[in-house]
Amino acid sequence: MNALSKLGQLRSSPRVARSVAHANIALVKYWGKRPGALPDLNLPAVGSLSMTLGELRTETEVGPSDAGDQFVLDGETITGPARSRSIQHLDRVWRAFGAPESRPRPTLYIRSRNHVPTAAGLASSASGFAALTLAASAALTTCFDGLSAPREVYGPLSALARRGSGSAARSLWGGFVRLDRGTHDDGSDCRARPLFARDHWDLELLVVHTAKGKKPVGSTDGMNRSRETSPYYAPWVDHSEADLDAAEAALGRRDLAALGDIVEHSCFKMHACMLATRPPILYWNGTTLEVIRALWEARARGLEGYATSDAGPHVKVLCRAETATALSESLAAVPGVLGIDRVAPGPDATVEVEL
Ligand code: PMV
């Protein structure tokens, strides 16, 4: 019996459940899958550490459907691979709570609203799969009674969310979160845990938009290509644990210079590993680089901020709340910048069940 089936029993008929999960941005990055692990477990080769984002979130409702499984995102019925990925995740939730092979999952609808630009390197899959894991678990099982979710469920649910998208494991909690790489073959110890609450430190993230549209290479495909071909992949993996420990310590003592140094180092190591992949993976555009240069110039003038970026061309800048306005004005002047969002650390994911 696994951790989840001990915590909740399957229900004979699903309920309607609504969840909200916030996106997160990795301050120490994850890039790469654990070799030899079952692809469905989606086990990372490295741990990661993130800040949950205040305004950027996904709201998801899951409930019984007489018309077969359905996935509606922002009012549009989704078909193809994006649908399959979400429906497959419903099956994982059903099995994780101990459903025998002989017992089919009840058909469900998923209705999601993304308050995150979808698939543009802004981690909509993190909030999306965290929200889906919570709402589906609440709809299908007895472990959520009423308005609040028991906290002991969040750890095992984080491991389940990870199977939908690695970064989703980190979106169950607010504030600052660490995803442990773990060692168990079944991935049960590869789950996130909250490090510091959202009010631990008055930090903000400036999301500097530098392009519209979807990313050219999906993260799973990119990670596999990097592992197979990038000569920088092994050192990238080897140095990750030390970065995580140093970042956690810097966060704990609220040392922005020390944290920022690791944030930029982790980001540039990951992108160096991507660039050295064959064929190369390049998520940045010219504006990405100009924003990073402008940020460094601003820092030299005393406006302290540190850059990170993910599988997309946008730049995210970590800074103190008191510096955010001046820094944002200075970066908005860079030609090619489309807009800047200011985001504070966000809250825990939540779920409500209709009783
Ligand atoms: O969770 P995925 O499969 O979308 O991968 C996320 C990878 C990065 O965003 C590049 C880094 C991270 O740790 O979030």
Short mmCIF file of C-alpha atoms and ligand atoms in Angstrom, two decimals:
data_model
loop_
_atom_site.label_atom_id
_atom_site.label_comp_id
_atom_site.label_asym_id
_atom_site.label_seq_id
_atom_site.Cartn_x
_atom_site.Cartn_y
_atom_site.Cartn_z
CA MET A 1 0.00 0.00 0.00
CA ASN A 2 1.49 3.39 -0.93
CA ALA A 3 1.43 6.62 1.07
CA LEU A 4 -1.60 8.01 -0.76
CA SER A 5 -3.85 4.97 -0.49
CA LYS A 6 -3.20 5.00 3.25
CA LEU A 7 -4.35 8.63 3.43
CA GLY A 8 -7.52 8.41 1.37
CA GLN A 9 -9.96 5.82 0.01
CA LEU A 10 -11.41 5.98 -3.49
CA ARG A 11 -14.97 7.28 -3.73
CA SER A 12 -17.67 5.41 -5.60
CA SER A 13 -18.84 8.57 -7.37
CA PRO A 14 -16.63 11.60 -7.95
CA ARG A 15 -17.39 14.99 -6.42
CA VAL A 16 -16.80 18.45 -7.83
CA ALA A 17 -13.51 19.87 -6.56
CA ARG A 18 -11.88 23.24 -7.25
CA SER A 19 -8.23 24.03 -6.72
CA VAL A 20 -5.86 26.94 -7.14
CA ALA A 21 -2.12 26.45 -7.52
CA HIS A 22 0.43 29.15 -8.15
CA ALA A 23 3.27 29.03 -10.66
CA ASN A 24 6.83 28.99 -9.43
CA ILE A 25 10.22 29.98 -10.78
CA ALA A 26 13.28 27.92 -9.99
CA LEU A 27 16.06 29.88 -8.31
CA VAL A 28 18.23 26.75 -8.52
CA LYS A 29 17.28 24.95 -11.71
CA TYR A 30 16.18 21.49 -12.68
CA TRP A 31 17.28 20.22 -16.10
CA GLY A 32 17.65 16.49 -16.74
CA LYS A 33 15.95 13.19 -15.92
CA ARG A 34 17.32 10.42 -13.72
CA PRO A 35 18.90 7.77 -15.98
CA GLY A 36 17.24 4.37 -16.11
CA ALA A 37 14.04 5.52 -14.37
CA LEU A 38 10.63 4.77 -15.85
CA PRO A 39 9.66 7.78 -18.01
CA ASP A 40 6.20 7.82 -16.42
CA LEU A 41 7.77 8.51 -12.99
CA ASN A 42 9.46 11.61 -14.42
CA LEU A 43 12.33 11.54 -11.94
CA PRO A 44 14.72 14.50 -12.10
CA ALA A 45 18.50 14.04 -12.15
CA VAL A 46 18.87 17.08 -9.87
CA GLY A 47 16.91 18.73 -7.09
CA SER A 48 15.68 22.33 -7.42
CA LEU A 49 14.64 25.30 -5.32
CA SER A 50 11.92 27.76 -6.25
CA MET A 51 9.89 30.80 -5.33
CA THR A 52 6.12 30.44 -5.69
CA LEU A 53 4.58 33.36 -7.57
CA GLY A 54 1.78 35.48 -6.20
CA GLU A 55 -0.44 36.45 -9.12
CA LEU A 56 0.40 33.76 -11.68
CA ARG A 57 -1.86 30.80 -11.05
CA THR A 58 -4.09 28.09 -12.48
CA GLU A 59 -7.65 27.48 -11.24
CA THR A 60 -8.97 24.01 -11.97
CA GLU A 61 -12.29 22.29 -11.47
CA VAL A 62 -12.65 18.52 -11.78
CA GLY A 63 -16.02 16.75 -11.62
CA PRO A 64 -18.05 13.83 -12.97
CA SER A 65 -18.80 13.85 -16.71
CA ASP A 66 -21.49 11.88 -18.56
CA ALA A 67 -19.90 12.80 -21.90
CA GLY A 68 -16.54 11.06 -21.43
CA ASP A 69 -13.31 12.71 -20.28
CA GLN A 70 -13.09 16.35 -21.27
CA PHE A 71 -10.45 19.05 -20.90
CA VAL A 72 -11.43 22.68 -21.32
CA LEU A 73 -8.70 25.30 -20.89
CA ASP A 74 -9.62 28.98 -20.83
CA GLY A 75 -12.99 28.14 -22.38
CA GLU A 76 -11.55 26.08 -25.26
CA THR A 77 -11.92 22.30 -25.62
CA ILE A 78 -8.42 20.88 -25.81
CA THR A 79 -7.56 17.93 -28.07
CA GLY A 80 -4.33 16.18 -29.08
CA PRO A 81 -1.21 15.72 -26.92
CA ALA A 82 -2.11 18.43 -24.37
CA ARG A 83 -5.40 16.66 -23.70
CA SER A 84 -3.77 13.21 -23.50
CA ARG A 85 -1.18 14.50 -21.02
CA SER A 86 -3.89 15.77 -18.65
CA ILE A 87 -6.20 12.77 -19.03
CA GLN A 88 -3.26 10.43 -18.41
CA HIS A 89 -2.64 12.36 -15.21
CA LEU A 90 -6.20 11.61 -14.04
CA ASP A 91 -5.37 7.91 -14.49
CA ARG A 92 -2.22 8.33 -12.39
CA VAL A 93 -4.20 9.92 -9.57
CA TRP A 94 -6.76 7.11 -9.72
CA ARG A 95 -4.06 4.39 -9.57
CA ALA A 96 -2.02 6.24 -6.92
CA PHE A 97 -4.93 5.93 -4.53
CA GLY A 98 -4.94 2.16 -4.98
CA ALA A 99 -7.53 1.48 -7.72
CA PRO A 100 -7.06 -2.10 -8.98
CA GLU A 101 -6.52 -2.57 -12.75
CA SER A 102 -9.99 -4.14 -12.96
CA ARG A 103 -11.71 -0.99 -11.69
CA PRO A 104 -12.05 1.69 -14.37
CA ARG A 105 -11.77 5.34 -13.44
CA PRO A 106 -15.04 7.30 -13.58
CA THR A 107 -15.10 9.74 -16.49
CA LEU A 108 -14.32 13.32 -15.53
CA TYR A 109 -14.24 16.83 -16.88
CA ILE A 110 -11.33 19.19 -16.23
CA ARG A 111 -12.02 22.91 -16.52
CA SER A 112 -8.96 25.11 -16.06
CA ARG A 113 -8.27 28.79 -16.24
CA ASN A 114 -4.67 29.88 -16.58
CA HIS A 115 -3.59 33.19 -15.20
CA VAL A 116 -0.13 32.46 -16.69
CA PRO A 117 0.88 32.79 -20.36
CA THR A 118 0.62 29.17 -21.54
CA ALA A 119 3.81 27.39 -22.66
CA ALA A 120 5.97 30.48 -22.95
CA GLY A 121 8.64 29.51 -20.45
CA LEU A 122 6.55 30.89 -17.61
CA ALA A 123 5.83 27.58 -15.96
CA SER A 124 2.12 27.16 -16.73
CA SER A 125 2.72 23.40 -16.52
CA ALA A 126 3.84 23.80 -12.89
CA SER A 127 0.66 25.48 -11.67
CA GLY A 128 -1.42 23.43 -14.14
CA PHE A 129 -0.35 19.99 -12.96
CA ALA A 130 -0.26 21.00 -9.29
CA ALA A 131 -3.85 22.29 -9.56
CA LEU A 132 -4.94 19.21 -11.52
CA THR A 133 -3.36 16.83 -9.01
CA LEU A 134 -5.11 18.54 -6.11
CA ALA A 135 -8.52 18.84 -7.76
CA ALA A 136 -8.50 15.30 -9.18
CA SER A 137 -7.40 13.80 -5.85
CA ALA A 138 -10.11 15.72 -4.05
CA ALA A 139 -12.75 14.72 -6.61
CA LEU A 140 -11.88 11.02 -6.57
CA THR A 141 -10.99 10.26 -2.96
CA THR A 142 -12.11 10.68 0.61
CA CYS A 143 -8.94 12.33 1.86
CA PHE A 144 -10.30 15.86 1.44
CA ASP A 145 -13.38 16.54 3.51
CA GLY A 146 -14.64 20.08 3.29
CA LEU A 147 -12.73 23.22 2.60
CA SER A 148 -9.22 22.54 3.74
CA ALA A 149 -6.81 19.86 2.69
CA PRO A 150 -4.97 17.91 5.36
CA ARG A 151 -1.30 18.92 5.23
CA GLU A 152 0.03 15.35 5.39
CA VAL A 153 -1.43 14.77 1.93
CA TYR A 154 0.63 17.50 0.29
CA GLY A 155 3.97 15.64 0.40
CA PRO A 156 2.77 12.51 -1.42
CA LEU A 157 0.70 14.69 -3.78
CA SER A 158 3.85 16.62 -4.66
CA ALA A 159 5.44 13.35 -5.84
CA LEU A 160 2.30 12.68 -7.89
CA ALA A 161 2.26 16.19 -9.40
CA ARG A 162 5.93 15.67 -10.40
CA ARG A 163 4.83 12.90 -12.76
CA GLY A 164 2.80 15.44 -14.74
CA SER A 165 5.59 18.03 -14.80
CA GLY A 166 8.76 18.17 -12.70
CA SER A 167 8.28 21.79 -11.66
CA ALA A 168 4.66 21.07 -10.61
CA ALA A 169 5.97 19.21 -7.56
CA ARG A 170 7.08 22.60 -6.21
CA SER A 171 3.74 24.39 -6.72
CA LEU A 172 1.90 22.75 -3.82
CA TRP A 173 3.35 25.25 -1.36
CA GLY A 174 3.78 28.98 -1.20
CA GLY A 175 6.94 30.90 -0.37
CA PHE A 176 10.22 29.13 -1.01
CA VAL A 177 10.24 25.43 -1.80
CA ARG A 178 12.89 22.75 -2.34
CA LEU A 179 12.35 19.66 -4.47
CA ASP A 180 14.60 16.83 -3.33
CA ARG A 181 16.10 14.58 -5.96
CA GLY A 182 15.51 11.51 -3.78
CA THR A 183 17.00 8.05 -4.16
CA HIS A 184 14.05 5.59 -4.13
CA ASP A 185 13.36 3.78 -7.41
CA ASP A 186 9.63 4.44 -7.12
CA GLY A 187 10.17 8.22 -6.71
CA SER A 188 8.28 8.37 -3.41
CA ASP A 189 11.03 10.47 -1.80
CA CYS A 190 11.38 12.74 -4.83
CA ARG A 191 8.98 15.35 -3.58
CA ALA A 192 9.06 18.98 -2.62
CA ARG A 193 8.95 20.52 0.83
CA PRO A 194 8.34 24.08 1.98
CA LEU A 195 11.50 25.87 3.20
CA PHE A 196 10.32 29.37 4.10
CA ALA A 197 6.86 30.96 4.11
CA ARG A 198 5.97 33.74 1.68
CA ASP A 199 6.47 36.45 4.32
CA HIS A 200 9.97 35.24 5.19
CA TRP A 201 11.58 37.93 3.06
CA ASP A 202 10.35 40.95 1.13
CA LEU A 203 11.55 39.76 -2.29
CA GLU A 204 9.95 40.25 -5.68
CA LEU A 205 10.41 38.77 -9.10
CA LEU A 206 10.19 40.99 -12.17
CA VAL A 207 9.03 38.97 -15.16
CA VAL A 208 10.46 40.75 -18.19
CA HIS A 209 8.60 39.62 -21.32
CA THR A 210 10.74 39.57 -24.45
CA ALA A 211 8.59 37.60 -26.94
CA LYS A 212 5.14 36.24 -27.64
CA GLY A 213 4.32 32.64 -28.49
CA LYS A 214 5.23 29.11 -27.52
CA LYS A 215 8.65 27.64 -26.78
CA PRO A 216 10.36 25.84 -29.70
CA VAL A 217 11.61 22.77 -27.76
CA GLY A 218 9.58 21.09 -24.99
CA SER A 219 11.46 20.58 -21.73
CA THR A 220 11.35 16.74 -21.67
CA ASP A 221 12.69 16.48 -25.21
CA GLY A 222 15.34 19.12 -24.48
CA MET A 223 16.46 17.42 -21.25
CA ASN A 224 16.85 14.06 -22.96
CA ARG A 225 18.85 15.61 -25.77
CA SER A 226 21.12 17.40 -23.27
CA ARG A 227 21.78 14.18 -21.34
CA GLU A 228 22.61 12.32 -24.52
CA THR A 229 24.80 14.90 -26.25
CA SER A 230 25.92 17.81 -24.06
CA PRO A 231 29.49 17.48 -22.69
CA TYR A 232 28.46 19.92 -19.94
CA TYR A 233 25.61 17.74 -18.70
CA ALA A 234 27.59 15.63 -16.19
CA PRO A 235 29.25 18.65 -14.49
CA TRP A 236 25.88 20.40 -14.43
CA VAL A 237 24.38 17.48 -12.50
CA ASP A 238 27.45 17.13 -10.23
CA HIS A 239 27.36 20.75 -9.03
CA SER A 240 23.65 21.01 -8.40
CA GLU A 241 23.44 19.72 -4.82
CA ALA A 242 26.06 22.21 -3.58
CA ASP A 243 24.12 25.07 -5.23
CA LEU A 244 20.92 23.94 -3.54
CA ASP A 245 22.48 23.86 -0.08
CA ALA A 246 24.17 27.23 -0.57
CA ALA A 247 20.93 28.81 -1.88
CA GLU A 248 18.92 27.43 1.02
CA ALA A 249 21.45 28.83 3.50
CA ALA A 250 21.49 32.26 1.78
CA LEU A 251 17.69 32.37 1.79
CA GLY A 252 17.68 31.47 5.48
CA ARG A 253 19.93 34.41 6.38
CA ARG A 254 18.31 36.75 3.84
CA ASP A 255 21.57 37.38 2.02
CA LEU A 256 20.57 38.64 -1.43
CA ALA A 257 24.12 38.99 -2.81
CA ALA A 258 24.91 35.36 -1.94
CA LEU A 259 21.55 34.07 -3.17
CA GLY A 260 21.69 36.12 -6.36
CA ASP A 261 25.17 34.83 -7.16
CA ILE A 262 23.89 31.22 -7.04
CA VAL A 263 20.69 32.08 -8.92
CA GLU A 264 22.63 33.49 -11.88
CA HIS A 265 25.27 30.76 -11.73
CA SER A 266 22.64 27.98 -11.78
CA CYS A 267 20.76 29.64 -14.64
CA PHE A 268 23.83 30.20 -16.81
CA LYS A 269 25.17 26.70 -16.17
CA MET A 270 21.83 25.27 -17.29
CA HIS A 271 21.76 27.40 -20.44
CA ALA A 272 25.42 26.55 -21.17
CA CYS A 273 24.48 22.88 -20.95
CA MET A 274 21.55 23.52 -23.32
CA LEU A 275 23.73 25.43 -25.80
CA ALA A 276 26.29 22.60 -25.84
CA THR A 277 23.53 20.11 -26.74
CA ARG A 278 23.45 18.73 -30.31
CA PRO A 279 21.60 20.24 -32.06
CA PRO A 280 21.90 23.29 -29.75
CA ILE A 281 18.97 24.38 -27.63
CA LEU A 282 18.69 28.15 -27.58
CA TYR A 283 15.67 29.62 -25.80
CA TRP A 284 16.93 33.22 -25.69
CA ASN A 285 16.52 36.01 -28.20
CA GLY A 286 18.51 39.23 -28.63
CA THR A 287 16.32 41.10 -26.15
CA THR A 288 16.96 38.43 -23.49
CA LEU A 289 20.67 39.25 -23.64
CA GLU A 290 20.15 43.02 -23.72
CA VAL A 291 17.94 42.79 -20.62
CA ILE A 292 20.62 40.79 -18.78
CA ARG A 293 23.27 43.38 -19.75
CA ALA A 294 21.03 46.26 -18.66
CA LEU A 295 20.39 44.48 -15.36
CA TRP A 296 24.10 44.09 -14.71
CA GLU A 297 24.65 47.78 -15.52
CA ALA A 298 21.84 48.74 -13.14
CA ARG A 299 23.40 46.54 -10.47
CA ALA A 300 26.73 48.30 -10.90
CA ARG A 301 24.82 51.57 -10.24
CA GLY A 302 23.44 50.15 -6.98
CA LEU A 303 20.08 48.69 -8.14
CA GLU A 304 20.52 45.14 -6.92
CA GLY A 305 18.77 42.45 -8.97
CA TYR A 306 19.73 39.00 -10.28
CA ALA A 307 18.66 37.29 -13.50
CA THR A 308 17.26 33.87 -14.17
CA SER A 309 15.50 32.37 -17.19
CA ASP A 310 13.91 29.06 -18.08
CA ALA A 311 12.87 27.20 -21.23
CA GLY A 312 11.87 30.46 -22.88
CA PRO A 313 13.20 33.92 -23.78
CA HIS A 314 11.86 35.89 -20.79
CA VAL A 315 14.11 37.17 -18.04
CA LYS A 316 13.07 36.94 -14.41
CA VAL A 317 14.80 39.30 -12.02
CA LEU A 318 15.01 38.63 -8.30
CA CYS A 319 15.21 41.80 -6.22
CA ARG A 320 14.07 43.39 -2.97
CA ALA A 321 10.56 44.88 -3.08
CA GLU A 322 12.01 48.35 -2.38
CA THR A 323 14.19 48.18 -5.53
CA ALA A 324 11.50 46.73 -7.84
CA THR A 325 10.04 50.01 -9.16
CA ALA A 326 13.37 51.60 -10.11
CA LEU A 327 14.71 48.37 -11.59
CA SER A 328 11.53 47.77 -13.54
CA GLU A 329 11.64 51.29 -15.03
CA SER A 330 15.22 50.83 -16.08
CA LEU A 331 14.58 47.43 -17.75
CA ALA A 332 11.38 48.62 -19.45
CA ALA A 333 13.55 51.04 -21.44
CA VAL A 334 15.46 48.19 -23.15
CA PRO A 335 14.33 48.01 -26.83
CA GLY A 336 12.26 44.83 -27.43
CA VAL A 337 10.86 44.54 -23.90
CA LEU A 338 7.11 43.92 -24.26
CA GLY A 339 6.13 44.38 -20.64
CA ILE A 340 7.15 43.68 -17.08
CA ASP A 341 5.09 41.97 -14.37
CA ARG A 342 5.99 42.41 -10.72
CA VAL A 343 5.30 39.31 -8.67
CA ALA A 344 5.62 38.77 -4.93
CA PRO A 345 6.01 35.36 -3.28
CA GLY A 346 2.72 33.44 -3.54
CA PRO A 347 0.59 31.29 -1.20
CA ASP A 348 0.07 27.55 -0.76
CA ALA A 349 -2.13 25.73 -3.26
CA THR A 350 -5.69 25.21 -2.02
CA VAL A 351 -8.64 22.98 -2.83
CA GLU A 352 -12.36 22.99 -2.03
CA VAL A 353 -14.77 20.11 -2.41
CA GLU A 354 -18.52 20.40 -3.00
CA LEU A 355 -20.02 18.17 -0.34
O1 PMV B 1 8.71 20.92 -15.19
P1 PMV B 1 9.18 21.04 -16.58
O2 PMV B 1 9.23 19.74 -17.29
O3 PMV B 1 8.43 22.07 -17.35
O4 PMV B 1 10.72 21.55 -16.54
C1 PMV B 1 11.10 22.77 -15.98
C2 PMV B 1 12.48 23.12 -16.39
C3 PMV B 1 12.90 24.54 -16.11
O5 PMV B 1 11.81 25.42 -16.07
C4 PMV B 1 13.82 24.98 -17.24
C5 PMV B 1 13.70 24.66 -14.81
C6 PMV B 1 12.90 24.52 -13.54
O6 PMV B 1 13.47 23.99 -12.57
O7 PMV B 1 11.73 24.95 -13.46
#
